Amino acid sequence: KNEVEQSPQNLTAQEGEFITINCSYSVGISALHWLQQHPGGGIVSLFMLSSGKKKHGRLIATINIQEKHSSLHITASHPRDSAVYICAVRNSGGSNYKLTFGKGTLLTVNP
Amino acid sequence: DAGVIQSPRHEVTEMGQEVTLRCKPISGHNSLFWYRQTMMRGLELLIYFNNNVPIDDSGMPEDRFSAKMPNASFSTLKIQPSEPRDSAVYFCASKTGGETQYFGPGTRLLVL
């Protein structure tokens, strides 16, 4: 069973700040996902990573397979980025569908 | 496409009552997941269907929970009898053969 830990649990920032959310896992993985859950409750997939780095607009996700660690960065943060960000992993050698989720990081960006 | 559709969006019921949650996956998606989200445990997989067949129900907490997928466009999750500890948000998600899962808006269940 993979343990997925996210830090920080809560993060408050001012508009324009650079944000970093971290995710660590304990067992080798095939893929890592970053998800976003807005206050209304809907969950949206942001990134899927198996190595390296991906960028989409102001969001950047990186992964270090050797260190079992991933980061989600938000540049020039905006109040509309306020949401819960969830890291999820799919174990290597395991099923091709099962994800283990972190408990999420609640981000609040103040204007 | 309309995305994954779930109903009801909110449900308040009394302990002991039967609760039925419904999900319509995205057309063409052959995998369907039911998840439960609580503050304490986060998101947990309850059951996974592939091509309408239950593949993994190891996350179903107990016999009070059951799920069906009678066809490719409809699934139900039933709790009978419901208990206060079942209060949570229940999500349905679907996908094709790729990695990305598409989540429905969730059903917020409160059992009094």
PDB file of C-alpha atoms in Angstrom:
ATOM      1  CA  LYS A   1       0.000   0.000   0.000  1.00  0.00           C
ATOM      2  CA  ASN A   2       1.338   3.378  -0.952  1.00  0.00           C
ATOM      3  CA  GLU A   3       1.286   6.178   1.554  1.00  0.00           C
ATOM      4  CA  VAL A   4       0.771   9.570  -0.054  1.00  0.00           C
ATOM      5  CA  GLU A   5       1.611  12.600   2.030  1.00  0.00           C
ATOM      6  CA  GLN A   6       0.952  16.167   1.013  1.00  0.00           C
ATOM      7  CA  SER A   7       2.336  19.348   2.498  1.00  0.00           C
ATOM      8  CA  PRO A   8       1.306  21.808   3.585  1.00  0.00           C
ATOM      9  CA  GLN A   9      -2.234  20.846   4.580  1.00  0.00           C
ATOM     10  CA  ASN A  10      -3.329  24.475   4.375  1.00  0.00           C
ATOM     11  CA  LEU A  11      -1.725  27.363   2.537  1.00  0.00           C
ATOM     12  CA  THR A  12      -2.749  31.016   2.429  1.00  0.00           C
ATOM     13  CA  ALA A  13      -1.126  33.367  -0.069  1.00  0.00           C
ATOM     14  CA  GLN A  14      -1.507  36.850  -1.432  1.00  0.00           C
ATOM     15  CA  GLU A  15      -2.422  37.365  -5.042  1.00  0.00           C
ATOM     16  CA  GLY A  16       0.659  37.252  -7.225  1.00  0.00           C
ATOM     17  CA  GLU A  17       2.715  35.001  -4.971  1.00  0.00           C
ATOM     18  CA  PHE A  18       4.503  31.879  -6.188  1.00  0.00           C
ATOM     19  CA  ILE A  19       2.931  28.744  -4.680  1.00  0.00           C
ATOM     20  CA  THR A  20       4.467  25.314  -4.110  1.00  0.00           C
ATOM     21  CA  ILE A  21       2.553  22.241  -2.954  1.00  0.00           C
ATOM     22  CA  ASN A  22       4.442  19.047  -2.230  1.00  0.00           C
ATOM     23  CA  CYS A  23       3.579  15.366  -2.522  1.00  0.00           C
ATOM     24  CA  SER A  24       5.645  12.417  -1.261  1.00  0.00           C
ATOM     25  CA  TYR A  25       4.888   8.743  -1.665  1.00  0.00           C
ATOM     26  CA  SER A  26       6.409   5.626  -0.191  1.00  0.00           C
ATOM     27  CA  VAL A  27       6.345   2.981  -2.952  1.00  0.00           C
ATOM     28  CA  GLY A  28       7.390   3.006  -6.608  1.00  0.00           C
ATOM     29  CA  ILE A  29       4.770   4.335  -8.981  1.00  0.00           C
ATOM     30  CA  SER A  30       3.796   4.215 -12.649  1.00  0.00           C
ATOM     31  CA  ALA A  31       2.015   7.548 -12.676  1.00  0.00           C
ATOM     32  CA  LEU A  32       1.244  10.533 -10.479  1.00  0.00           C
ATOM     33  CA  HIS A  33      -1.784  12.793 -10.871  1.00  0.00           C
ATOM     34  CA  TRP A  34      -2.515  16.286  -9.638  1.00  0.00           C
ATOM     35  CA  LEU A  35      -6.208  17.091  -9.228  1.00  0.00           C
ATOM     36  CA  GLN A  36      -8.015  20.307  -8.367  1.00  0.00           C
ATOM     37  CA  GLN A  37     -11.217  20.443  -6.315  1.00  0.00           C
ATOM     38  CA  HIS A  38     -13.048  23.766  -6.215  1.00  0.00           C
ATOM     39  CA  PRO A  39     -15.287  24.870  -3.342  1.00  0.00           C
ATOM     40  CA  GLY A  40     -18.318  23.683  -5.309  1.00  0.00           C
ATOM     41  CA  GLY A  41     -16.884  20.188  -5.019  1.00  0.00           C
ATOM     42  CA  GLY A  42     -16.077  19.240  -8.623  1.00  0.00           C
ATOM     43  CA  ILE A  43     -12.759  17.467  -9.213  1.00  0.00           C
ATOM     44  CA  VAL A  44     -10.692  18.175 -12.306  1.00  0.00           C
ATOM     45  CA  SER A  45      -7.546  16.441 -13.445  1.00  0.00           C
ATOM     46  CA  LEU A  46      -4.679  18.917 -13.926  1.00  0.00           C
ATOM     47  CA  PHE A  47      -1.677  16.759 -14.778  1.00  0.00           C
ATOM     48  CA  MET A  48      -0.531  13.188 -15.155  1.00  0.00           C
ATOM     49  CA  LEU A  49       3.221  12.663 -14.746  1.00  0.00           C
ATOM     50  CA  SER A  50       5.504   9.680 -14.970  1.00  0.00           C
ATOM     51  CA  SER A  51       8.749  11.638 -15.220  1.00  0.00           C
ATOM     52  CA  GLY A  52      10.165  15.131 -15.642  1.00  0.00           C
ATOM     53  CA  LYS A  53       8.015  18.209 -15.773  1.00  0.00           C
ATOM     54  CA  LYS A  54       4.774  19.442 -17.325  1.00  0.00           C
ATOM     55  CA  LYS A  55       3.478  22.981 -17.720  1.00  0.00           C
ATOM     56  CA  HIS A  56      -0.005  24.276 -18.401  1.00  0.00           C
ATOM     57  CA  GLY A  57      -0.454  28.016 -18.245  1.00  0.00           C
ATOM     58  CA  ARG A  58       0.627  29.201 -14.793  1.00  0.00           C
ATOM     59  CA  LEU A  59       0.769  25.655 -13.405  1.00  0.00           C
ATOM     60  CA  ILE A  60       3.915  23.560 -13.411  1.00  0.00           C
ATOM     61  CA  ALA A  61       4.205  20.005 -12.087  1.00  0.00           C
ATOM     62  CA  THR A  62       7.490  18.217 -11.486  1.00  0.00           C
ATOM     63  CA  ILE A  63       8.364  14.749 -10.325  1.00  0.00           C
ATOM     64  CA  ASN A  64      11.561  13.178  -8.983  1.00  0.00           C
ATOM     65  CA  ILE A  65      11.155   9.424  -9.244  1.00  0.00           C
ATOM     66  CA  GLN A  66      14.306   8.622  -7.260  1.00  0.00           C
ATOM     67  CA  GLU A  67      13.238  10.814  -4.358  1.00  0.00           C
ATOM     68  CA  LYS A  68       9.568   9.744  -4.608  1.00  0.00           C
ATOM     69  CA  HIS A  69       8.469  13.345  -4.621  1.00  0.00           C
ATOM     70  CA  SER A  70       6.403  15.673  -6.768  1.00  0.00           C
ATOM     71  CA  SER A  71       5.685  19.383  -6.591  1.00  0.00           C
ATOM     72  CA  LEU A  72       2.916  21.515  -8.028  1.00  0.00           C
ATOM     73  CA  HIS A  73       3.842  25.141  -8.596  1.00  0.00           C
ATOM     74  CA  ILE A  74       1.521  28.039  -9.350  1.00  0.00           C
ATOM     75  CA  THR A  75       3.082  31.225 -10.682  1.00  0.00           C
ATOM     76  CA  ALA A  76       1.412  34.628 -10.279  1.00  0.00           C
ATOM     77  CA  SER A  77      -1.319  33.143  -8.088  1.00  0.00           C
ATOM     78  CA  HIS A  78      -4.856  34.494  -8.353  1.00  0.00           C
ATOM     79  CA  PRO A  79      -7.911  34.206  -6.091  1.00  0.00           C
ATOM     80  CA  ARG A  80      -9.512  31.878  -8.629  1.00  0.00           C
ATOM     81  CA  ASP A  81      -6.693  29.392  -7.888  1.00  0.00           C
ATOM     82  CA  SER A  82      -8.236  28.907  -4.425  1.00  0.00           C
ATOM     83  CA  ALA A  83      -9.101  25.228  -4.229  1.00  0.00           C
ATOM     84  CA  VAL A  84      -8.031  21.911  -2.749  1.00  0.00           C
ATOM     85  CA  TYR A  85      -5.159  20.329  -4.674  1.00  0.00           C
ATOM     86  CA  ILE A  86      -4.966  16.548  -4.472  1.00  0.00           C
ATOM     87  CA  CYS A  87      -2.049  14.295  -5.365  1.00  0.00           C
ATOM     88  CA  ALA A  88      -2.794  10.710  -6.431  1.00  0.00           C
ATOM     89  CA  VAL A  89      -0.475   7.866  -7.448  1.00  0.00           C
ATOM     90  CA  ARG A  90      -0.801   4.605  -9.353  1.00  0.00           C
ATOM     91  CA  ASN A  91       1.566   1.966  -8.019  1.00  0.00           C
ATOM     92  CA  SER A  92       4.014   0.298 -10.359  1.00  0.00           C
ATOM     93  CA  GLY A  93       3.400  -3.425 -10.617  1.00  0.00           C
ATOM     94  CA  GLY A  94      -0.108  -2.977  -9.340  1.00  0.00           C
ATOM     95  CA  SER A  95      -3.435  -2.620 -11.056  1.00  0.00           C
ATOM     96  CA  ASN A  96      -3.707  -0.323 -14.055  1.00  0.00           C
ATOM     97  CA  TYR A  97      -6.646   1.580 -12.586  1.00  0.00           C
ATOM     98  CA  LYS A  98      -6.266   2.019  -8.825  1.00  0.00           C
ATOM     99  CA  LEU A  99      -5.194   5.401  -7.483  1.00  0.00           C
ATOM    100  CA  THR A 100      -4.098   6.183  -3.931  1.00  0.00           C
ATOM    101  CA  PHE A 101      -4.951   9.747  -2.954  1.00  0.00           C
ATOM    102  CA  GLY A 102      -3.354  12.240  -0.621  1.00  0.00           C
ATOM    103  CA  LYS A 103      -5.633  14.133   1.734  1.00  0.00           C
ATOM    104  CA  GLY A 104      -5.230  17.349  -0.218  1.00  0.00           C
ATOM    105  CA  THR A 105      -3.833  20.830   0.293  1.00  0.00           C
ATOM    106  CA  LEU A 106      -6.308  23.672   0.807  1.00  0.00           C
ATOM    107  CA  LEU A 107      -5.024  26.768  -0.982  1.00  0.00           C
ATOM    108  CA  THR A 108      -6.533  30.181  -0.326  1.00  0.00           C
ATOM    109  CA  VAL A 109      -5.318  33.108  -2.420  1.00  0.00           C
ATOM    110  CA  ASN A 110      -6.365  36.482  -1.078  1.00  0.00           C
ATOM    111  CA  PRO A 111      -6.734  39.530  -3.327  1.00  0.00           C
TER     112      PRO A 111
ATOM    113  CA  ASP B   1     -20.278  16.169 -24.013  1.00  0.00           C
ATOM    114  CA  ALA B   2     -22.172  16.755 -20.771  1.00  0.00           C
ATOM    115  CA  GLY B   3     -19.526  15.122 -18.608  1.00  0.00           C
ATOM    116  CA  VAL B   4     -20.245  12.616 -15.868  1.00  0.00           C
ATOM    117  CA  ILE B   5     -23.717  13.158 -14.429  1.00  0.00           C
ATOM    118  CA  GLN B   6     -24.631  12.271 -10.869  1.00  0.00           C
ATOM    119  CA  SER B   7     -27.923  12.462  -9.045  1.00  0.00           C
ATOM    120  CA  PRO B   8     -29.048  13.547  -6.618  1.00  0.00           C
ATOM    121  CA  ARG B   9     -26.553  16.308  -5.841  1.00  0.00           C
ATOM    122  CA  HIS B  10     -27.616  16.392  -2.211  1.00  0.00           C
ATOM    123  CA  GLU B  11     -29.378  13.799  -0.099  1.00  0.00           C
ATOM    124  CA  VAL B  12     -30.481  14.035   3.500  1.00  0.00           C
ATOM    125  CA  THR B  13     -31.962  10.915   5.003  1.00  0.00           C
ATOM    126  CA  GLU B  14     -32.560   9.279   8.323  1.00  0.00           C
ATOM    127  CA  MET B  15     -30.615   6.380   9.703  1.00  0.00           C
ATOM    128  CA  GLY B  16     -31.980   3.070   8.482  1.00  0.00           C
ATOM    129  CA  GLN B  17     -33.326   4.394   5.189  1.00  0.00           C
ATOM    130  CA  GLU B  18     -32.222   3.121   1.806  1.00  0.00           C
ATOM    131  CA  VAL B  19     -30.159   5.517  -0.291  1.00  0.00           C
ATOM    132  CA  THR B  20     -29.581   5.163  -4.034  1.00  0.00           C
ATOM    133  CA  LEU B  21     -26.996   7.250  -5.848  1.00  0.00           C
ATOM    134  CA  ARG B  22     -26.953   7.369  -9.625  1.00  0.00           C
ATOM    135  CA  CYS B  23     -24.271   7.961 -12.217  1.00  0.00           C
ATOM    136  CA  LYS B  24     -24.207   8.388 -15.974  1.00  0.00           C
ATOM    137  CA  PRO B  25     -20.642   8.129 -17.303  1.00  0.00           C
ATOM    138  CA  ILE B  26     -19.312   9.946 -20.344  1.00  0.00           C
ATOM    139  CA  SER B  27     -20.423   8.214 -23.527  1.00  0.00           C
ATOM    140  CA  GLY B  28     -17.741   5.881 -24.848  1.00  0.00           C
ATOM    141  CA  HIS B  29     -15.955   5.515 -21.520  1.00  0.00           C
ATOM    142  CA  ASN B  30     -15.615   1.862 -20.539  1.00  0.00           C
ATOM    143  CA  SER B  31     -14.314   2.283 -16.981  1.00  0.00           C
ATOM    144  CA  LEU B  32     -16.393   3.560 -14.074  1.00  0.00           C
ATOM    145  CA  PHE B  33     -15.360   4.263 -10.504  1.00  0.00           C
ATOM    146  CA  TRP B  34     -17.291   5.041  -7.336  1.00  0.00           C
ATOM    147  CA  TYR B  35     -15.367   6.982  -4.681  1.00  0.00           C
ATOM    148  CA  ARG B  36     -16.193   8.222  -1.210  1.00  0.00           C
ATOM    149  CA  GLN B  37     -14.624  11.407   0.166  1.00  0.00           C
ATOM    150  CA  THR B  38     -14.472  12.263   3.860  1.00  0.00           C
ATOM    151  CA  MET B  39     -12.439  14.789   5.803  1.00  0.00           C
ATOM    152  CA  MET B  40     -10.721  12.054   7.774  1.00  0.00           C
ATOM    153  CA  ARG B  41      -9.825   9.647   4.964  1.00  0.00           C
ATOM    154  CA  GLY B  42      -9.874  11.735   1.789  1.00  0.00           C
ATOM    155  CA  LEU B  43     -10.868  10.014  -1.453  1.00  0.00           C
ATOM    156  CA  GLU B  44     -11.243   6.240  -1.339  1.00  0.00           C
ATOM    157  CA  LEU B  45     -12.131   3.862  -4.141  1.00  0.00           C
ATOM    158  CA  LEU B  46     -15.269   1.885  -3.389  1.00  0.00           C
ATOM    159  CA  ILE B  47     -15.726  -0.105  -6.589  1.00  0.00           C
ATOM    160  CA  TYR B  48     -14.399  -0.235 -10.145  1.00  0.00           C
ATOM    161  CA  PHE B  49     -16.305  -1.453 -13.208  1.00  0.00           C
ATOM    162  CA  ASN B  50     -14.797  -2.231 -16.593  1.00  0.00           C
ATOM    163  CA  ASN B  51     -17.132  -2.833 -19.538  1.00  0.00           C
ATOM    164  CA  ASN B  52     -20.028  -2.954 -17.033  1.00  0.00           C
ATOM    165  CA  VAL B  53     -18.404  -5.763 -15.014  1.00  0.00           C
ATOM    166  CA  PRO B  54     -17.339  -5.190 -11.386  1.00  0.00           C
ATOM    167  CA  ILE B  55     -13.596  -5.774 -11.297  1.00  0.00           C
ATOM    168  CA  ASP B  56     -12.622  -4.557  -7.833  1.00  0.00           C
ATOM    169  CA  ASP B  57     -15.087  -4.097  -4.982  1.00  0.00           C
ATOM    170  CA  SER B  58     -12.521  -4.439  -2.215  1.00  0.00           C
ATOM    171  CA  GLY B  59     -13.217  -0.877  -1.098  1.00  0.00           C
ATOM    172  CA  MET B  60     -16.913  -1.445  -0.442  1.00  0.00           C
ATOM    173  CA  PRO B  61     -17.053  -1.015   3.328  1.00  0.00           C
ATOM    174  CA  GLU B  62     -19.619  -3.686   4.162  1.00  0.00           C
ATOM    175  CA  ASP B  63     -22.624  -5.583   2.933  1.00  0.00           C
ATOM    176  CA  ARG B  64     -24.819  -2.545   3.363  1.00  0.00           C
ATOM    177  CA  PHE B  65     -23.185  -1.142   0.229  1.00  0.00           C
ATOM    178  CA  SER B  66     -23.929  -2.506  -3.226  1.00  0.00           C
ATOM    179  CA  ALA B  67     -23.296  -1.224  -6.747  1.00  0.00           C
ATOM    180  CA  LYS B  68     -24.604  -2.186 -10.145  1.00  0.00           C
ATOM    181  CA  MET B  69     -23.909  -1.248 -13.728  1.00  0.00           C
ATOM    182  CA  PRO B  70     -26.719  -2.701 -15.846  1.00  0.00           C
ATOM    183  CA  ASN B  71     -25.476  -1.014 -19.024  1.00  0.00           C
ATOM    184  CA  ALA B  72     -22.704   1.221 -20.298  1.00  0.00           C
ATOM    185  CA  SER B  73     -24.571   4.427 -19.537  1.00  0.00           C
ATOM    186  CA  PHE B  74     -25.835   3.901 -15.996  1.00  0.00           C
ATOM    187  CA  SER B  75     -24.605   2.824 -12.584  1.00  0.00           C
ATOM    188  CA  THR B  76     -26.066   2.901  -9.089  1.00  0.00           C
ATOM    189  CA  LEU B  77     -24.572   2.796  -5.618  1.00  0.00           C
ATOM    190  CA  LYS B  78     -27.003   1.712  -2.936  1.00  0.00           C
ATOM    191  CA  ILE B  79     -26.697   1.886   0.830  1.00  0.00           C
ATOM    192  CA  GLN B  80     -29.222  -0.141   2.801  1.00  0.00           C
ATOM    193  CA  PRO B  81     -29.651   0.509   5.661  1.00  0.00           C
ATOM    194  CA  SER B  82     -27.854   3.834   5.885  1.00  0.00           C
ATOM    195  CA  GLU B  83     -25.950   4.906   8.997  1.00  0.00           C
ATOM    196  CA  PRO B  84     -24.660   8.319  10.135  1.00  0.00           C
ATOM    197  CA  ARG B  85     -21.063   7.226   9.453  1.00  0.00           C
ATOM    198  CA  ASP B  86     -21.974   6.904   5.772  1.00  0.00           C
ATOM    199  CA  SER B  87     -22.248  10.691   5.573  1.00  0.00           C
ATOM    200  CA  ALA B  88     -19.738  11.785   2.924  1.00  0.00           C
ATOM    201  CA  VAL B  89     -19.459  13.018  -0.630  1.00  0.00           C
ATOM    202  CA  TYR B  90     -19.747  10.215  -3.166  1.00  0.00           C
ATOM    203  CA  PHE B  91     -18.107  10.699  -6.548  1.00  0.00           C
ATOM    204  CA  CYS B  92     -18.511   8.774  -9.747  1.00  0.00           C
ATOM    205  CA  ALA B  93     -15.723   8.952 -12.336  1.00  0.00           C
ATOM    206  CA  SER B  94     -15.246   7.449 -15.773  1.00  0.00           C
ATOM    207  CA  LYS B  95     -12.430   7.022 -18.258  1.00  0.00           C
ATOM    208  CA  THR B  96     -11.383   5.344 -21.466  1.00  0.00           C
ATOM    209  CA  GLY B  97      -8.159   3.348 -21.747  1.00  0.00           C
ATOM    210  CA  GLY B  98      -6.055   6.378 -20.852  1.00  0.00           C
ATOM    211  CA  GLU B  99      -4.962   7.590 -17.433  1.00  0.00           C
ATOM    212  CA  THR B 100      -7.235  10.556 -16.906  1.00  0.00           C
ATOM    213  CA  GLN B 101     -10.395  10.030 -14.891  1.00  0.00           C
ATOM    214  CA  TYR B 102     -13.312  12.419 -15.331  1.00  0.00           C
ATOM    215  CA  PHE B 103     -15.223  13.074 -12.153  1.00  0.00           C
ATOM    216  CA  GLY B 104     -18.868  13.855 -11.697  1.00  0.00           C
ATOM    217  CA  PRO B 105     -19.984  16.719  -9.435  1.00  0.00           C
ATOM    218  CA  GLY B 106     -20.556  14.367  -6.500  1.00  0.00           C
ATOM    219  CA  THR B 107     -23.484  13.564  -4.237  1.00  0.00           C
ATOM    220  CA  ARG B 108     -23.320  15.060  -0.769  1.00  0.00           C
ATOM    221  CA  LEU B 109     -24.988  12.552   1.576  1.00  0.00           C
ATOM    222  CA  LEU B 110     -26.036  13.335   5.124  1.00  0.00           C
ATOM    223  CA  VAL B 111     -27.476  10.554   7.237  1.00  0.00           C
ATOM    224  CA  LEU B 112     -29.128  11.787  10.409  1.00  0.00           C
TER     225      LEU B 112
END
